[in-house]
Amino acid sequence: MKIGILTGGGDCGGLNAVIKSIVWKGINEYGHEFIGFEDGWKGAVENIARPLEIDDVIDIMPEGGTMLGSSRTNPFNPRHGPEKVEETFEEQDLDAMIVIGGDDTLGAADKFYERGLNVVGVPKTMDNDLRCTDMTFGFMSAIQAATDHLDRLRTTACSHHRVIIYEIFGRYAGWAGDADFIMIPEKEYSIDDVCHYLEKRREKGKEYALVVVAEGATTTEMEEMMAQDEETDEYGHVVLGGIGDYLAEEIEEKMDWETRYIQPRHIVRGGSPTAYDRVLSSRYGLMAIDLVEEENFGKMPALQGQDIVPVDLSEAVAEIKQVPLDFYEDAEYLFG
Ligand code: F6P
């Protein structure tokens, strides 16, 4: 078979390990031929691809990012048109395509499967917000980076008796955090809730605090302000209002407590994958190529317990996986 591979959406640790395991098993065990599309769906729309051989992938597992490049191009955006990808599929004489991505990239993969292309997906995202799988690769690497930052921030917050607000990626789901107070998009807060927790900590004699806030979290007061002035970006996402900055100002004013605001953004997403992500992404890659071999299309490998199992792409992209509130309550119990 001739198989195309692409990586779409925000990059994360483990993408290269998936590519390696697919190409490794696909060539060594099944004798398939591979091409890699450049920059996600953009390469498939514009038919920009290169052959992938064992030599290209042999050493890439520990490397962060993606050797194929990535973009946020969605082929169903009227500016591009899905027909372009279908033409590429024919021109390249492809038998199948393996699409590695998060909800947006895999949402497009699922639509192509519905339109008749032989597609298998692989679940990637540092946000861990894809359904049907216990874990997307990239998440553990990002969480480890964030934890290292928080350990460093704790010592400087302590020396300077400050509240440090750490605003981390996560538009719709807040799976991250190890702090004295955590704010996630799934929950409602008012600025008084935040101050209440911090005051309880101060009463215990603690003169510093760490607040971790997902970029998609808001307070009721902030939502009211945003409702008057809602803006969307080129992908149709609501432009978020800078929750970390807002919290830092409000806490400083309301509590007379010095604050600092940190936004690590892509620093948490970049870099080498952790051991966990190398193993998980390799296992996903091995099952993805088996699914192609079995012609079991419209599926993606998923982690359920200890097992990697095939699930329907349509199920996985039906909606975002959010944090169950009882998980949050466990964290909340330890706040302060
Ligand atoms: O890929 C997911 C993500 O990391 C989100 O958590 C974040 O909101 C977004 O990507 C940032 O996107 P970009 O890299 O396009 O700035």
Coordinates of C-alpha atoms and ligand atoms in Angstrom, one line a residue:
M1 CA 0.0 0.0 0.0
K2 CA 1.0 3.6 -0.4
I3 CA 0.2 5.6 2.7
G4 CA 0.2 9.3 3.4
I5 CA 1.0 10.7 6.9
L6 CA 0.3 14.2 8.3
T7 CA 0.5 16.0 11.7
G8 CA -2.0 18.9 12.2
G9 CA -2.8 21.5 14.8
G10 CA -0.6 22.6 17.7
D11 CA 2.5 20.4 18.0
C12 CA 3.5 18.5 21.2
G13 CA 6.0 15.9 22.4
G14 CA 5.5 12.4 20.9
L15 CA 4.6 13.3 17.3
N16 CA 7.9 12.1 15.9
A17 CA 7.6 8.8 17.9
V18 CA 4.3 8.1 16.3
I19 CA 5.7 8.8 12.8
K20 CA 8.6 6.5 13.6
S21 CA 6.6 3.6 14.8
I22 CA 4.1 3.8 11.8
V23 CA 6.9 3.9 9.2
W24 CA 9.1 1.4 11.1
K25 CA 6.4 -1.3 11.3
G26 CA 4.7 -0.3 8.0
I27 CA 8.0 -0.9 6.0
N28 CA 9.6 -3.7 8.1
E29 CA 6.5 -5.8 8.7
Y30 CA 4.1 -5.0 5.9
G31 CA 6.3 -3.6 3.1
H32 CA 4.3 -0.4 2.6
E33 CA 5.4 2.8 1.0
F34 CA 5.0 6.2 2.9
I35 CA 4.9 9.8 2.0
G36 CA 4.7 12.6 4.6
F37 CA 2.6 15.7 3.9
E38 CA 4.2 19.0 5.0
D39 CA 2.5 21.2 7.6
G40 CA -0.7 19.2 8.3
W41 CA -3.7 19.5 6.0
K42 CA -1.9 22.4 4.2
G43 CA 0.4 19.8 2.6
A44 CA -2.5 17.6 1.6
V45 CA -4.4 20.6 0.1
E46 CA -1.4 21.8 -1.9
N47 CA 0.0 18.3 -2.5
I48 CA 3.4 19.0 -0.9
A49 CA 4.8 15.7 0.3
R50 CA 8.1 13.7 0.5
P51 CA 8.9 10.0 0.8
L52 CA 9.5 8.7 4.2
E53 CA 12.0 5.9 4.6
I54 CA 13.5 4.0 7.6
D55 CA 16.5 6.3 7.5
D56 CA 14.3 9.4 7.9
V57 CA 12.7 8.1 11.1
I58 CA 15.3 5.9 12.8
D59 CA 16.5 8.5 15.3
I60 CA 13.6 10.8 15.7
M61 CA 11.7 9.4 18.7
P62 CA 13.3 11.7 21.4
E63 CA 12.9 14.9 19.3
G64 CA 10.1 17.3 20.2
G65 CA 7.9 19.0 17.5
T66 CA 7.2 17.2 14.3
M67 CA 9.5 16.4 11.4
L68 CA 6.6 16.9 9.0
G69 CA 5.7 20.4 10.2
S70 CA 2.2 21.4 11.3
S71 CA -0.4 24.1 10.6
R72 CA -3.9 24.9 11.6
T73 CA -5.2 24.7 8.0
N74 CA -8.7 23.1 8.0
P75 CA -9.4 21.7 4.5
F76 CA -13.2 22.2 5.1
N77 CA -12.7 25.9 5.4
P78 CA -14.2 27.3 2.2
R79 CA -10.9 29.0 1.4
H80 CA -9.4 25.5 0.7
G81 CA -12.1 23.0 -0.1
P82 CA -12.0 19.3 0.7
E83 CA -11.9 18.4 -3.1
K84 CA -8.2 19.6 -3.1
V85 CA -7.3 16.8 -0.6
E86 CA -9.3 14.3 -2.6
E87 CA -7.4 15.3 -5.8
T88 CA -4.1 14.9 -3.9
F89 CA -5.2 11.5 -2.7
E90 CA -5.8 10.4 -6.3
E91 CA -2.7 12.2 -7.8
Q92 CA -0.5 10.5 -5.2
D93 CA -2.3 7.2 -5.8
L94 CA -2.7 6.7 -2.1
D95 CA -4.4 3.7 -0.5
A96 CA -4.7 5.3 2.9
M97 CA -3.9 8.3 5.0
I98 CA -2.9 8.4 8.7
V99 CA -3.9 11.7 10.3
I100 CA -2.3 12.6 13.6
G101 CA -4.0 15.5 15.4
G102 CA -6.5 16.9 18.0
D103 CA -10.2 17.5 17.6
D104 CA -10.0 19.9 14.7
T105 CA -7.5 17.8 12.6
L106 CA -9.3 14.6 13.4
G107 CA -12.7 16.2 12.8
A108 CA -11.6 16.8 9.2
A109 CA -10.2 13.3 9.0
D110 CA -13.6 11.9 10.1
K111 CA -15.4 14.0 7.4
F112 CA -13.0 12.6 4.8
Y113 CA -13.7 9.1 6.0
E114 CA -17.5 9.9 5.6
R115 CA -16.7 11.1 2.0
G116 CA -15.1 7.8 1.2
L117 CA -11.3 8.2 1.9
N118 CA -9.4 5.5 3.7
V119 CA -8.4 7.3 6.9
V120 CA -7.1 6.3 10.3
G121 CA -6.5 8.9 13.0
V122 CA -4.1 9.2 16.0
P123 CA -5.1 11.2 19.1
K124 CA -2.6 14.0 19.9
T125 CA -2.9 17.1 22.0
M126 CA -1.2 18.6 25.0
D127 CA -4.8 19.6 26.1
N128 CA -5.9 16.0 26.7
D129 CA -9.4 17.0 25.6
L130 CA -10.2 14.2 23.1
R131 CA -13.0 11.8 24.0
C132 CA -12.8 8.0 24.0
T133 CA -9.2 7.9 25.1
D134 CA -7.9 8.1 28.7
M135 CA -4.9 10.1 27.4
T136 CA -3.7 11.9 24.4
F137 CA 0.1 11.9 24.0
G138 CA 1.7 15.3 24.6
F139 CA -0.2 15.9 27.7
M140 CA 2.2 14.2 30.2
S141 CA 5.1 16.1 28.6
A142 CA 3.3 19.4 29.0
I143 CA 2.2 18.7 32.5
Q144 CA 5.8 17.8 33.5
A145 CA 7.1 21.1 32.1
A146 CA 4.4 23.0 34.0
T147 CA 5.1 21.2 37.2
D148 CA 8.8 22.1 36.9
H149 CA 7.8 25.7 36.4
L150 CA 5.6 25.7 39.4
D151 CA 8.3 24.2 41.6
R152 CA 10.6 27.1 40.6
L153 CA 7.8 29.7 40.9
R154 CA 7.0 28.5 44.4
T155 CA 10.5 29.4 45.8
T156 CA 10.5 32.9 44.3
A157 CA 6.9 33.5 45.3
C158 CA 7.9 32.5 48.8
S159 CA 11.0 34.8 49.0
H160 CA 9.0 37.8 47.8
H161 CA 5.7 37.1 49.6
R162 CA 3.8 37.3 46.3
V163 CA 0.8 35.6 44.6
I164 CA 2.0 34.2 41.3
I165 CA -0.7 33.6 38.7
Y166 CA 0.4 30.9 36.2
E167 CA -1.8 31.0 33.1
I168 CA -1.5 27.8 31.0
F169 CA -3.0 26.6 27.7
G170 CA -6.4 25.0 27.8
R171 CA -9.3 26.7 26.1
Y172 CA -12.1 24.3 26.9
A173 CA -10.7 21.8 29.3
G174 CA -8.4 22.3 32.4
W175 CA -6.6 19.1 33.0
A176 CA -3.5 20.8 34.3
G177 CA -2.3 22.0 37.7
D178 CA -0.6 21.6 41.1
A179 CA -1.2 24.8 43.0
D180 CA -2.8 26.5 46.0
F181 CA -5.8 27.4 43.8
I182 CA -6.7 26.1 40.3
M183 CA -9.2 27.6 37.9
I184 CA -10.5 25.6 34.9
P185 CA -13.0 26.4 32.1
E186 CA -15.4 23.7 33.3
K187 CA -16.2 25.6 36.5
E188 CA -17.8 28.9 37.4
Y189 CA -16.0 31.3 39.7
S190 CA -16.4 34.8 41.0
I191 CA -13.4 37.0 41.9
D192 CA -14.6 36.7 45.5
D193 CA -14.2 32.8 45.4
V194 CA -10.5 33.3 44.3
C195 CA -9.9 35.8 47.1
H196 CA -11.7 33.7 49.6
Y197 CA -9.3 30.7 49.0
L198 CA -6.3 32.9 49.1
E199 CA -7.4 34.6 52.3
K200 CA -7.8 31.2 53.9
R201 CA -4.2 30.4 53.0
R202 CA -3.0 33.8 54.3
E203 CA -4.8 33.1 57.6
K204 CA -2.7 29.9 57.9
G205 CA 0.4 32.2 58.0
K206 CA 1.4 31.6 54.3
E207 CA 2.6 34.8 52.8
Y208 CA 2.7 33.5 49.2
A209 CA 0.5 31.5 46.9
L210 CA 0.5 29.9 43.4
V211 CA -2.7 30.2 41.3
V212 CA -2.8 28.0 38.2
V213 CA -5.4 29.2 35.7
A214 CA -6.4 27.6 32.3
E215 CA -6.5 30.2 29.5
G216 CA -10.2 29.3 29.0
A217 CA -11.3 29.9 32.6
T218 CA -13.2 33.0 33.5
T219 CA -14.9 34.7 36.4
T220 CA -18.5 35.8 36.3
E221 CA -17.4 39.4 36.3
M222 CA -15.0 38.8 33.4
E223 CA -17.7 36.9 31.4
E224 CA -20.0 39.9 31.8
M225 CA -17.3 42.2 30.4
M226 CA -16.6 39.8 27.5
A227 CA -20.3 39.3 26.6
Q228 CA -20.4 43.0 25.7
D229 CA -17.4 42.7 23.3
E230 CA -17.1 39.1 21.9
E231 CA -14.4 38.7 19.3
T232 CA -13.4 35.5 17.3
D233 CA -10.1 34.6 15.7
E234 CA -9.6 33.3 12.1
Y235 CA -10.5 29.8 13.3
G236 CA -13.8 31.0 14.8
H237 CA -12.5 30.6 18.4
V238 CA -13.6 33.2 20.9
V239 CA -10.7 35.5 21.6
L240 CA -10.0 35.0 25.3
G241 CA -9.7 37.9 27.6
G242 CA -6.3 37.4 29.4
I243 CA -7.7 35.9 32.6
G244 CA -4.2 35.7 34.2
D245 CA -3.6 39.4 33.8
Y246 CA -7.1 40.3 35.0
L247 CA -6.7 38.0 38.2
A248 CA -3.3 39.5 39.0
E249 CA -4.8 43.1 39.0
E250 CA -7.9 42.2 40.9
I251 CA -6.1 40.2 43.6
E252 CA -3.5 42.9 44.1
E253 CA -6.2 45.5 44.4
K254 CA -8.8 43.6 46.5
M255 CA -6.3 41.8 48.8
D256 CA -3.4 44.3 49.0
W257 CA -1.1 41.4 48.1
E258 CA 1.6 41.8 45.5
T259 CA 1.1 39.7 42.4
R260 CA 3.0 38.6 39.4
Y261 CA 1.6 37.0 36.2
I262 CA 3.3 34.3 34.1
Q263 CA 2.1 33.0 30.8
P264 CA 4.4 30.2 29.7
R265 CA 2.3 29.4 26.6
H266 CA 4.3 27.5 23.9
I267 CA 7.3 26.8 26.3
V268 CA 5.1 24.1 27.9
R269 CA 4.2 22.6 24.6
G270 CA 7.7 22.5 23.1
G271 CA 10.6 20.2 23.9
S272 CA 11.3 16.5 24.1
P273 CA 8.6 14.1 25.1
T274 CA 8.7 12.4 28.5
A275 CA 9.2 8.6 28.7
Y276 CA 5.5 8.1 29.2
D277 CA 4.7 10.0 26.0
R278 CA 7.3 8.2 24.0
V279 CA 5.8 4.9 25.0
L280 CA 2.2 6.0 24.5
S281 CA 2.7 7.6 21.1
S282 CA 4.7 4.6 19.9
R283 CA 1.9 2.2 20.9
Y284 CA -0.6 4.5 19.1
G285 CA 1.6 4.4 16.0
L286 CA 1.9 0.6 16.0
M287 CA -1.9 0.2 16.3
A288 CA -2.6 2.9 13.6
I289 CA -0.5 1.0 11.0
D290 CA -2.3 -2.3 12.0
L291 CA -5.6 -0.6 11.5
V292 CA -4.6 0.4 8.0
E293 CA -3.3 -3.1 7.3
E294 CA -6.6 -4.5 8.4
E295 CA -8.5 -1.9 6.3
N296 CA -10.3 -0.9 9.5
F297 CA -10.8 2.7 8.5
G298 CA -12.6 5.6 10.3
K299 CA -10.9 4.5 13.5
M300 CA -8.2 5.8 15.9
P301 CA -6.2 3.9 18.6
A302 CA -7.2 4.9 22.1
L303 CA -5.9 4.2 25.6
Q304 CA -8.5 2.6 27.8
G305 CA -7.0 1.4 31.1
Q306 CA -3.8 -0.3 30.1
D307 CA -5.0 -1.3 26.7
I308 CA -4.8 0.4 23.3
V309 CA -8.1 -0.2 21.5
P310 CA -9.6 1.0 18.3
V311 CA -12.5 3.5 18.6
D312 CA -14.6 5.3 16.0
L313 CA -13.2 8.7 14.9
S314 CA -16.7 10.1 14.8
E315 CA -17.2 9.2 18.5
A316 CA -13.9 10.8 19.5
V317 CA -14.6 14.1 17.8
A318 CA -18.2 14.4 18.7
E319 CA -17.5 16.7 21.6
I320 CA -14.6 17.9 23.8
K321 CA -13.7 15.8 26.9
Q322 CA -13.8 18.0 29.9
V323 CA -12.6 17.5 33.5
P324 CA -15.2 15.6 35.6
L325 CA -16.0 17.8 38.5
D326 CA -15.2 15.1 41.1
F327 CA -11.6 15.2 39.8
Y328 CA -11.6 18.9 40.5
E329 CA -13.1 18.4 44.0
D330 CA -10.2 16.1 44.9
A331 CA -7.8 18.9 43.9
E332 CA -9.9 21.4 45.7
Y333 CA -9.8 19.4 48.9
L334 CA -6.0 20.0 48.9
F335 CA -6.1 23.7 48.1
G336 CA -4.3 26.0 50.6
Ligands
F6P1 O1 -2.9 22.7 20.4 C1 -3.6 23.1 21.4 C2 -3.1 24.4 22.0 O2 -1.9 24.2 22.6 C3 -4.1 25.1 22.9 O3 -4.0 24.7 24.2 C4 -3.8 26.6 22.7 O4 -4.9 27.3 23.0 C5 -3.4 26.6 21.3 O5 -2.9 25.3 21.0 C6 -2.4 27.7 20.9 O6 -2.3 27.7 19.5 P1 -1.1 28.3 18.6 O7 0.1 27.4 18.7 O8 -1.7 28.3 17.3 O9 -0.8 29.6 19.2

